[in-house]
Structures are given as C-alpha cells and as structure tokens.
PDB file of C-alpha atoms in Angstrom:
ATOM      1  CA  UNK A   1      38.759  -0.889   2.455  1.00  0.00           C
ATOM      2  CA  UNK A   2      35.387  -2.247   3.029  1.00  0.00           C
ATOM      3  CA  UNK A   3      33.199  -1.389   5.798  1.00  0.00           C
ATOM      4  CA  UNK A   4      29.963  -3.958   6.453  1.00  0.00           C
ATOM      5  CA  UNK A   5      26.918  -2.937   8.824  1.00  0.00           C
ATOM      6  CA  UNK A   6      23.774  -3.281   8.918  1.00  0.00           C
ATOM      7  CA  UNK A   7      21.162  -0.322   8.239  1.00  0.00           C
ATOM      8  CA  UNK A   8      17.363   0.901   8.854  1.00  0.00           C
ATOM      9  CA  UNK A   9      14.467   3.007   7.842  1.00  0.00           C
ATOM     10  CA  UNK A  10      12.726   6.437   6.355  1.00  0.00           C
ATOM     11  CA  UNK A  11      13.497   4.940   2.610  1.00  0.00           C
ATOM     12  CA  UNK A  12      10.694   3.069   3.340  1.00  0.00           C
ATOM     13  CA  UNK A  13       8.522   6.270   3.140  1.00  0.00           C
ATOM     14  CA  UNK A  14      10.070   7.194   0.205  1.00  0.00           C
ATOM     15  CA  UNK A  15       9.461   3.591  -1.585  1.00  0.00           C
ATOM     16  CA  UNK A  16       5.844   3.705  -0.257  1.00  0.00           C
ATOM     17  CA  UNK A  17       5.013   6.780  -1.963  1.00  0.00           C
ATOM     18  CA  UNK A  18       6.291   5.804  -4.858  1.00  0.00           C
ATOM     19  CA  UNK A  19       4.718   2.181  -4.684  1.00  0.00           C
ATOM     20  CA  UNK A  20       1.226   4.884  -4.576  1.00  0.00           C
ATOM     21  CA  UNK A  21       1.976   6.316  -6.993  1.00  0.00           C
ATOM     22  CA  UNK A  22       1.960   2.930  -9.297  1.00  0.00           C
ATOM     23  CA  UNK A  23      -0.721   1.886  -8.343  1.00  0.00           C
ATOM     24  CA  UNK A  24      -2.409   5.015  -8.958  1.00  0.00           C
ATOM     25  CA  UNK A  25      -0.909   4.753 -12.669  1.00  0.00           C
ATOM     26  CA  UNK A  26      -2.108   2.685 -15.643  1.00  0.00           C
ATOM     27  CA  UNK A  27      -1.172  -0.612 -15.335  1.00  0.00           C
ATOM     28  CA  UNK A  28       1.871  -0.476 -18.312  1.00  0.00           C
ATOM     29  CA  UNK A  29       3.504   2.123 -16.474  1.00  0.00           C
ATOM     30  CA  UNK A  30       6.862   1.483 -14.776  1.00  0.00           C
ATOM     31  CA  UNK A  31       8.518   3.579 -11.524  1.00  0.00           C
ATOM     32  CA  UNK A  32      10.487   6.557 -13.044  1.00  0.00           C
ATOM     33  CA  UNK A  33      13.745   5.156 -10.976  1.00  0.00           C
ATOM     34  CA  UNK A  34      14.848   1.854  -8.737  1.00  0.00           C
ATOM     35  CA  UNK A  35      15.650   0.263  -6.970  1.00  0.00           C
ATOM     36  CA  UNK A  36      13.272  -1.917  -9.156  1.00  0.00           C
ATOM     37  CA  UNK A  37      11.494  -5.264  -7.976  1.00  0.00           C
ATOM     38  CA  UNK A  38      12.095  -7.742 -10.902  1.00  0.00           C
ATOM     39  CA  UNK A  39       8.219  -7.216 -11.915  1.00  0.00           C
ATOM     40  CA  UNK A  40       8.603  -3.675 -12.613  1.00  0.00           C
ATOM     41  CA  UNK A  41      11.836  -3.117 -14.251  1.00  0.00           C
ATOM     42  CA  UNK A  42      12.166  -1.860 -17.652  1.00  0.00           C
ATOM     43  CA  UNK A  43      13.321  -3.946 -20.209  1.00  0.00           C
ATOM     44  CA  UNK A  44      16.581  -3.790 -22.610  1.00  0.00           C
ATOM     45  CA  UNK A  45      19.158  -2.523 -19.993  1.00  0.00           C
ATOM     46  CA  UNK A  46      22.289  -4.155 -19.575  1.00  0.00           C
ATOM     47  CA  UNK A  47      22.882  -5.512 -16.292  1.00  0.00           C
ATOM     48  CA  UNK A  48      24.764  -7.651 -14.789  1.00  0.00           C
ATOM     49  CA  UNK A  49      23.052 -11.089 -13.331  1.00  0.00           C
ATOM     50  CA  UNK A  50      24.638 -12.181  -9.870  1.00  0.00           C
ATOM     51  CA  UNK A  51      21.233 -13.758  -8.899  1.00  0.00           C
ATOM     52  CA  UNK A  52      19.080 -11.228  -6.282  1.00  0.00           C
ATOM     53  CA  UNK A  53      20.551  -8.376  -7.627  1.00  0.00           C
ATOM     54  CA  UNK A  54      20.912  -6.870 -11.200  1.00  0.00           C
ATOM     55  CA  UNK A  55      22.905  -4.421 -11.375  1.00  0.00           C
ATOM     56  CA  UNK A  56      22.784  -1.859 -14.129  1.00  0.00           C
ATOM     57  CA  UNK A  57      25.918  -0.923 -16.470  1.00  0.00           C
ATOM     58  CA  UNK A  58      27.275   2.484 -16.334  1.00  0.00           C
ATOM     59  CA  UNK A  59      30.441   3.591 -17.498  1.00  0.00           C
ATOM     60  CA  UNK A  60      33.482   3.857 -15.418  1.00  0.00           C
ATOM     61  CA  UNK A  61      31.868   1.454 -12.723  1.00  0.00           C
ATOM     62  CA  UNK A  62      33.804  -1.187 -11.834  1.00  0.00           C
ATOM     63  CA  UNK A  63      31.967  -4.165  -9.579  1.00  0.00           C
ATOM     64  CA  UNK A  64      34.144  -5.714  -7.151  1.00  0.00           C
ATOM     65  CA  UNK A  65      32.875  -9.544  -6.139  1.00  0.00           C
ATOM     66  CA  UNK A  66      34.255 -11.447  -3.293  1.00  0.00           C
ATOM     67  CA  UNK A  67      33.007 -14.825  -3.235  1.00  0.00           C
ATOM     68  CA  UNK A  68      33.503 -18.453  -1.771  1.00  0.00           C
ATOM     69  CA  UNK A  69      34.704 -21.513  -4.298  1.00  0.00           C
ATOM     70  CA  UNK A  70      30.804 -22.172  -4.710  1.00  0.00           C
ATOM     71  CA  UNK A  71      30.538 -19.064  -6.444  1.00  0.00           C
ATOM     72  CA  UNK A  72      28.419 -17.597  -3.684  1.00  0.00           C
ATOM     73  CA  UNK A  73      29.112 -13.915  -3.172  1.00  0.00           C
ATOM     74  CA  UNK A  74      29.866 -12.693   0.056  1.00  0.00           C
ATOM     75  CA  UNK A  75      30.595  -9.322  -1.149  1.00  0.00           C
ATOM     76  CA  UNK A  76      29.287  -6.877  -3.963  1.00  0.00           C
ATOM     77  CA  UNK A  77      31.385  -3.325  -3.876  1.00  0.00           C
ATOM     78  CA  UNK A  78      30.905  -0.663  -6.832  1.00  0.00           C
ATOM     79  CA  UNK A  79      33.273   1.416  -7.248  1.00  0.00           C
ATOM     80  CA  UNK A  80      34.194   4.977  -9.348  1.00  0.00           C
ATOM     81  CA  UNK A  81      37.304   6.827  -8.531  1.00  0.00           C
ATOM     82  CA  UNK A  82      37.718   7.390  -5.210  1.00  0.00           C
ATOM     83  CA  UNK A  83      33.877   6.524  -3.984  1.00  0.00           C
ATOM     84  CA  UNK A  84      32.660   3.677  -3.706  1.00  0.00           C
ATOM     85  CA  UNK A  85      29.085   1.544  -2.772  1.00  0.00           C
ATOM     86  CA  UNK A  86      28.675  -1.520  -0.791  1.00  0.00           C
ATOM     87  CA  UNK A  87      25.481  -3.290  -1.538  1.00  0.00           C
ATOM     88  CA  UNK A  88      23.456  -5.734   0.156  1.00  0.00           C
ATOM     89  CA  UNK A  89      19.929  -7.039   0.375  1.00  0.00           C
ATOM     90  CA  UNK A  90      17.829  -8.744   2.496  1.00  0.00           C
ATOM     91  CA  UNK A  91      14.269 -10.425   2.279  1.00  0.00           C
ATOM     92  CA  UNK A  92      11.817  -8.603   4.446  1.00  0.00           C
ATOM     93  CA  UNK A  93       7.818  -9.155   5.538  1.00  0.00           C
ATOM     94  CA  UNK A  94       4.844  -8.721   2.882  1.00  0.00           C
ATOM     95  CA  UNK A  95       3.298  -6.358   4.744  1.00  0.00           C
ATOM     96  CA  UNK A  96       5.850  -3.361   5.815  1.00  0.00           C
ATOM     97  CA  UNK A  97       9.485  -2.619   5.727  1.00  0.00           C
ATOM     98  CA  UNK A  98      12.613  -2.775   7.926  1.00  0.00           C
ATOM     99  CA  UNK A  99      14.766  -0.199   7.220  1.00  0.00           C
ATOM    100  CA  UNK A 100      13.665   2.002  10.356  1.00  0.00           C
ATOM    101  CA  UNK A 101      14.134  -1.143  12.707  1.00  0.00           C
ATOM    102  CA  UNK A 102      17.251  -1.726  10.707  1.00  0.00           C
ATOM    103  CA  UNK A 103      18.887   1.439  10.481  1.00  0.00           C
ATOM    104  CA  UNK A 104      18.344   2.221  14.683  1.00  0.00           C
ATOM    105  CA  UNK A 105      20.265  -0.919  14.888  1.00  0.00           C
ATOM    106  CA  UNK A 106      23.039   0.422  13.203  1.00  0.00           C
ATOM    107  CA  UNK A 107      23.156   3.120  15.210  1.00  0.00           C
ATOM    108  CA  UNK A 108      23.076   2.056  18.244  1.00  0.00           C
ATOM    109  CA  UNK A 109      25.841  -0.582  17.022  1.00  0.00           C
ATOM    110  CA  UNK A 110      28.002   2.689  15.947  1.00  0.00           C
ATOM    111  CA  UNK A 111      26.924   3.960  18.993  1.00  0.00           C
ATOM    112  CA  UNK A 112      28.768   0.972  20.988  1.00  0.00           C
ATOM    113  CA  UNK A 113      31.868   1.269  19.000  1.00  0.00           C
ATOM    114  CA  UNK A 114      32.506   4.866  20.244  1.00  0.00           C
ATOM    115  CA  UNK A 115      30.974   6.328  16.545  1.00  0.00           C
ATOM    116  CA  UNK A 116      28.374   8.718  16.893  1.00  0.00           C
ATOM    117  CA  UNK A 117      26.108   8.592  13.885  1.00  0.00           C
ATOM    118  CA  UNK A 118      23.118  11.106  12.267  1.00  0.00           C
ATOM    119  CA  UNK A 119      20.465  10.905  11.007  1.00  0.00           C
ATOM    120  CA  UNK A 120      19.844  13.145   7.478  1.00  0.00           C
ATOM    121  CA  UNK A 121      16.968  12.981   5.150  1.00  0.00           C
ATOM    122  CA  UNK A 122      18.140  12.439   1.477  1.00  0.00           C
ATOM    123  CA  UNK A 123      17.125  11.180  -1.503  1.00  0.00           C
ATOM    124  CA  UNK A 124      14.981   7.865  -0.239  1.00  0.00           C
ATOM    125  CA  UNK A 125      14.564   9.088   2.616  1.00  0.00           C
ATOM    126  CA  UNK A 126      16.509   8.828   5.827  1.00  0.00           C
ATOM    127  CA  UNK A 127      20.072   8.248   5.785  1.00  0.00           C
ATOM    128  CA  UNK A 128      22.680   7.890   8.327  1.00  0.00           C
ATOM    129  CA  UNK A 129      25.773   9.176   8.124  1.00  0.00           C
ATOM    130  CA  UNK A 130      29.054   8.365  10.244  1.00  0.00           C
ATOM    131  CA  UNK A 131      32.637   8.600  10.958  1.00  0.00           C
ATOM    132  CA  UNK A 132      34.353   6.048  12.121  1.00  0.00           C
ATOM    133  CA  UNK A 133      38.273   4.789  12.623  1.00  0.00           C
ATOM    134  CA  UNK A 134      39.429   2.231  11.106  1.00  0.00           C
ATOM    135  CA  UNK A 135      42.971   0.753  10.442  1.00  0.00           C
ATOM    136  CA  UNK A 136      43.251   2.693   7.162  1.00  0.00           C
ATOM    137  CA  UNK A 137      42.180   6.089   9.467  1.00  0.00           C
ATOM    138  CA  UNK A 138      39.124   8.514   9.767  1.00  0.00           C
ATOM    139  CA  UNK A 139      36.947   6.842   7.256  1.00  0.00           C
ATOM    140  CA  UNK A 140      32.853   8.707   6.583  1.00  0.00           C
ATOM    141  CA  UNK A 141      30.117   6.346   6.005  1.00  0.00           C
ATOM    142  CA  UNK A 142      26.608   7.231   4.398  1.00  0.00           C
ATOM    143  CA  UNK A 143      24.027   4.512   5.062  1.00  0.00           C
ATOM    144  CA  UNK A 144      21.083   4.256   3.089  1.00  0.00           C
ATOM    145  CA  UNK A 145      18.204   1.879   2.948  1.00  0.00           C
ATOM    146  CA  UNK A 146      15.233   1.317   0.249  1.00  0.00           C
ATOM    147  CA  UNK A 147      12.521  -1.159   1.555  1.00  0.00           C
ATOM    148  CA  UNK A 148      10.618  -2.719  -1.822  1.00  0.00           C
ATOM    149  CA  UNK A 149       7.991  -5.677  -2.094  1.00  0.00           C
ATOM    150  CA  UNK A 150       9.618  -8.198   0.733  1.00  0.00           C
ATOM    151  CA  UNK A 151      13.007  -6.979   0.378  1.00  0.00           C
ATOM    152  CA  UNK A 152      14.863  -4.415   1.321  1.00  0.00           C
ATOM    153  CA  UNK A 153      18.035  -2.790   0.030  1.00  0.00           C
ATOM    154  CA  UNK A 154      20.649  -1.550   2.211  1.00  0.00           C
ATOM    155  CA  UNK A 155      23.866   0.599   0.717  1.00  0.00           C
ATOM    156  CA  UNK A 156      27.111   2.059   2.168  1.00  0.00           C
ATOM    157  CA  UNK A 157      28.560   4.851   0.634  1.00  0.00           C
ATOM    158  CA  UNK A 158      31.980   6.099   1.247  1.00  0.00           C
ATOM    159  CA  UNK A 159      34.757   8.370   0.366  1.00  0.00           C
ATOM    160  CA  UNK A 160      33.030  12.074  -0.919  1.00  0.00           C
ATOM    161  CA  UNK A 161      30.193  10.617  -1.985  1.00  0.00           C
ATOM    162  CA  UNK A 162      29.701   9.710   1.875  1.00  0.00           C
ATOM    163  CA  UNK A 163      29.093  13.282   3.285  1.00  0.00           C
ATOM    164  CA  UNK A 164      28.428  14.848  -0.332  1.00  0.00           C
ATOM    165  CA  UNK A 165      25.395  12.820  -2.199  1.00  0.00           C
ATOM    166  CA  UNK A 166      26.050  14.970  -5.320  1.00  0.00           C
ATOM    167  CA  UNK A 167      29.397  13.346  -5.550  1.00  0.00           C
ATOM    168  CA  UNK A 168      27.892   9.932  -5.888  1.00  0.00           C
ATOM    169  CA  UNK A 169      27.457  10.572  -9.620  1.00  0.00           C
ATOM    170  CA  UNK A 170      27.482   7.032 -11.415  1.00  0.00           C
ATOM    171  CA  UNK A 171      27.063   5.331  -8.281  1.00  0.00           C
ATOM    172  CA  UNK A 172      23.686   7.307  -7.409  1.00  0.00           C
ATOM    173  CA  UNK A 173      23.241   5.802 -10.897  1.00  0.00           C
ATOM    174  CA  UNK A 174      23.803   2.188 -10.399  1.00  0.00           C
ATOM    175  CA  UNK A 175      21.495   2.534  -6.951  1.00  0.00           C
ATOM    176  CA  UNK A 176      18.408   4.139  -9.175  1.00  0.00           C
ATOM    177  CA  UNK A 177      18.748   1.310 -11.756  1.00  0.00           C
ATOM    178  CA  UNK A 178      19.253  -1.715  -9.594  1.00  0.00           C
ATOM    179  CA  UNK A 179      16.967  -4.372  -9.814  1.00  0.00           C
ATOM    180  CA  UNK A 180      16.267  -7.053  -7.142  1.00  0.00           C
ATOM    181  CA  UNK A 181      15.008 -10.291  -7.838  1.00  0.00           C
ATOM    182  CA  UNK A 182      13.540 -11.540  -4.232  1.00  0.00           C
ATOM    183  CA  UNK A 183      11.941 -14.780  -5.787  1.00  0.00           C
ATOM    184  CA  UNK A 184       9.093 -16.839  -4.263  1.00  0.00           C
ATOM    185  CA  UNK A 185      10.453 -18.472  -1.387  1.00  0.00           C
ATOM    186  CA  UNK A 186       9.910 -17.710   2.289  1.00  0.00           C
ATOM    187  CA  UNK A 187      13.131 -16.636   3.432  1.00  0.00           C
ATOM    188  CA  UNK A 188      13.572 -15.495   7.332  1.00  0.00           C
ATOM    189  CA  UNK A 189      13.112 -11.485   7.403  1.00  0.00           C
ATOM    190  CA  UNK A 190      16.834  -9.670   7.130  1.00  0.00           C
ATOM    191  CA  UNK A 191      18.512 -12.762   5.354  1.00  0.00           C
ATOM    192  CA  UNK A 192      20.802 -11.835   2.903  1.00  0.00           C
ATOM    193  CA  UNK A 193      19.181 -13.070  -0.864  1.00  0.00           C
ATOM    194  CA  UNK A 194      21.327 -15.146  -2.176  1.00  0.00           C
ATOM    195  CA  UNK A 195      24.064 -14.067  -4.665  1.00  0.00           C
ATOM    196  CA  UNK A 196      25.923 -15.701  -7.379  1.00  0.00           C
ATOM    197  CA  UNK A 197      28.997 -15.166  -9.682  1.00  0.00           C
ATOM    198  CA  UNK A 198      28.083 -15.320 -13.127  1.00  0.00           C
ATOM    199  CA  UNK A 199      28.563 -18.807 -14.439  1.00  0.00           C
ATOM    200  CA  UNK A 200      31.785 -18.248 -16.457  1.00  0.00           C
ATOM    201  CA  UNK A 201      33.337 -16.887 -13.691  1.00  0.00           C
ATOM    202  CA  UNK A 202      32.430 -19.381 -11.217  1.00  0.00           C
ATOM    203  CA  UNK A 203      33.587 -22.013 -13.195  1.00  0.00           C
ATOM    204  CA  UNK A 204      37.006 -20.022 -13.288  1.00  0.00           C
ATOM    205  CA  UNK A 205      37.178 -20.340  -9.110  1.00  0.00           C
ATOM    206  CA  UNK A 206      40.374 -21.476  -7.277  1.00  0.00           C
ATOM    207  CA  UNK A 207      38.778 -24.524  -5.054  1.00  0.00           C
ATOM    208  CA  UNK A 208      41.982 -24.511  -3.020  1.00  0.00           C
ATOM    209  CA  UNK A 209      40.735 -20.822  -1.554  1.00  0.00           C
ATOM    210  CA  UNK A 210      37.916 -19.847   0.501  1.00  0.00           C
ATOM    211  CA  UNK A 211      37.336 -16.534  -1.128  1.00  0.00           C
ATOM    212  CA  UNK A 212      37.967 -14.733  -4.700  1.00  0.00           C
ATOM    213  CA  UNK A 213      37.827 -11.514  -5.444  1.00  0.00           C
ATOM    214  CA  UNK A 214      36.572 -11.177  -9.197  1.00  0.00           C
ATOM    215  CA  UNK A 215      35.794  -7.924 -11.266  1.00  0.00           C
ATOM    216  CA  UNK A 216      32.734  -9.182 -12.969  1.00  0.00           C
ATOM    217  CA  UNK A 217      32.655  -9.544 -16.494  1.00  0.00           C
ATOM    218  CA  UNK A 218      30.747  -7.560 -18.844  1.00  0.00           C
ATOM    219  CA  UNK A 219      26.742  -7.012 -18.409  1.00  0.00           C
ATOM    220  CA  UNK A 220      24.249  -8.923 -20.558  1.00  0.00           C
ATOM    221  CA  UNK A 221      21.020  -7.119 -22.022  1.00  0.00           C
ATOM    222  CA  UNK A 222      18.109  -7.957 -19.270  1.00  0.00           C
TER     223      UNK A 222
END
C-alpha cells in the first residue's frame, strides 16, 4: 500500500548549509551526499533515467513505476523488504525553499483526518512522522523533505524504516544518491517535474489501460 501527501520544511536548513559549504569549496568539488541537482552530481553511477529524477542503483532495491499509456509516471515507490520510499518532486522558487510551508500543510491535512503528526529533527533536517489508519490497518509514516536549487524533494517512508531511520538502510541510500534534473523551464512552484518511463518500457505500454505498474529495467551508467 501506498500512501501520497504532501510535505514541508527544516531540510531546507540542512540543504542550505550544505549549499555553503560548496560554495565555500574549490570549484571541482562535489557535495559529499544528495540529493544532487543535475550540475553537481558525480559522474559514472548507474542510475536509472525516468526524466526529473535519477535514481541511483543499489542492490536489493526494487523501483516500482505506475504510469499512464503516455509513459508519464504518476508514481515512483522504492522498495527493500518490508520498507519502502515514495518519492516525489516538485519545482520550487530561485530564491528559498518550501519544505517548511509544505510540510505544515501536511500536518495540518493529517491533522483534519483525525492523525496527529510530529515533528522530529533527523538527518536533513525536520521530519514528520505519523500514524495513520488505513484499509490495510495502523500504518507509520516518516515524511521528509530536501529543498535544492528550485526544486524540492519530498519522501515518504514507511514500514520500520518509518519510526526507525537506521532501518532505512538501502533506501537512506537511494535518497543520498538521487539526482534531480529540474531543467530550465518556469514551472509553477510545487508542480510535480515531470516523469517518464524509460523508453523501452514505454513503448511496451497497454494503450487500452490508464495506468501500468512497471518494475523498471536495469540502470544505465550516468
């Protein structure tokens, strides 16, 4: 089961320091982790290419894809054993980020649906972290958010890797090496980037459904 909401901030702190620290650094040098903006990522890691987002390979990892006949993906969900990551990002403004905004949103949105949620700093910052009933029971949710150079990215974790962040393991993994190509196009702040299957599995889509749920096929050297 998949659970979709949006998030908000105190990743952004995290990211800013970082983004200091950069430019502090000789110009070769790269961040020590990502999420990476496509400018800054380091070269000769396999990843796979759905368009915005370049995701990094890791053993065990599977990526889950749902997406519409198009090929446009409506859905990215890693998972490893019982855990598992939902991913999404967004564009955001030049000049600050939205995961503060973004995350009291998601609160207050728990809020309404009888979930109370709470805040936790972690690894980029401020997380949120919920329990919440769904149809499959009592499910946890960790929220996190990493603003970056006009986008921000926004994951769910869930199973023990929601209320434990050591049991993320390959996950945490994936999330440090993920790059995110925003491109140069104004896009409206919090719209999704746009995502795309892989062209040999798009061309494999069933037109006669709305949406396909792929594994994606092996990662290419970036």
């Amino acid at each position: 089961m998949i659970f979709s909401r949006k998030r908000a901030e105190t990743g952004r702190h995290a990211r800013d320091e970082r983004a200091t620290e950069v430019l502090d650094s000789p110009a070769e040098s790269a961040p020590s982790r990502g999420p990476y903006d496509a400018a800054e990522a380091p070269g000769d890691v396999p990843r796979l290419d759905l368009g915005s987002l370049q995701i990094p390979a890791v053993p065990e990892v599977e990526v889950r894809v749902q997406a519409d006949p198009q090929g446009v993906i409506q859905q990215v969900v890693l998972v490893h054993g019982e855990n598992a990551l939902q991913l999404g990002v967004f564009a955001a403004p030049r000049s600050e980020g939205i995961w503060d905004e973004v995350r009291e949103e998601i609160r207050q949105s728990l809020f309404n649906d009888g979930a109370a949620a709470q805040e936790v700093e972690g690894e980029y910052g401020t997380e949120l972290r919920a329990r919440v009933r769904t149809p499959d029971g009592i499910t946890d949710l960790r929220f996190v958010g990493i603003d970056g150079p006009r986008w921000m990215v926004r994951g769910v974790y869930q199973g023990a890797a929601a209320t434990d962040p050591a049991a993320a393991g390959p996950l945490a993994t994936c999330l440090d090496g993920l790059v995110v190509d925003r491109g140069q196009e104004a896009k409206p702040v919090r719209e999704p980037l746009p995502l795309r299957l892989p062209r040999e599995v798009a061309d494999q889509a069933d037109p006669e459904h709305a949406d396909h749920e792929h594994p994606a096929p092996g990662p290419r050297e970036a």
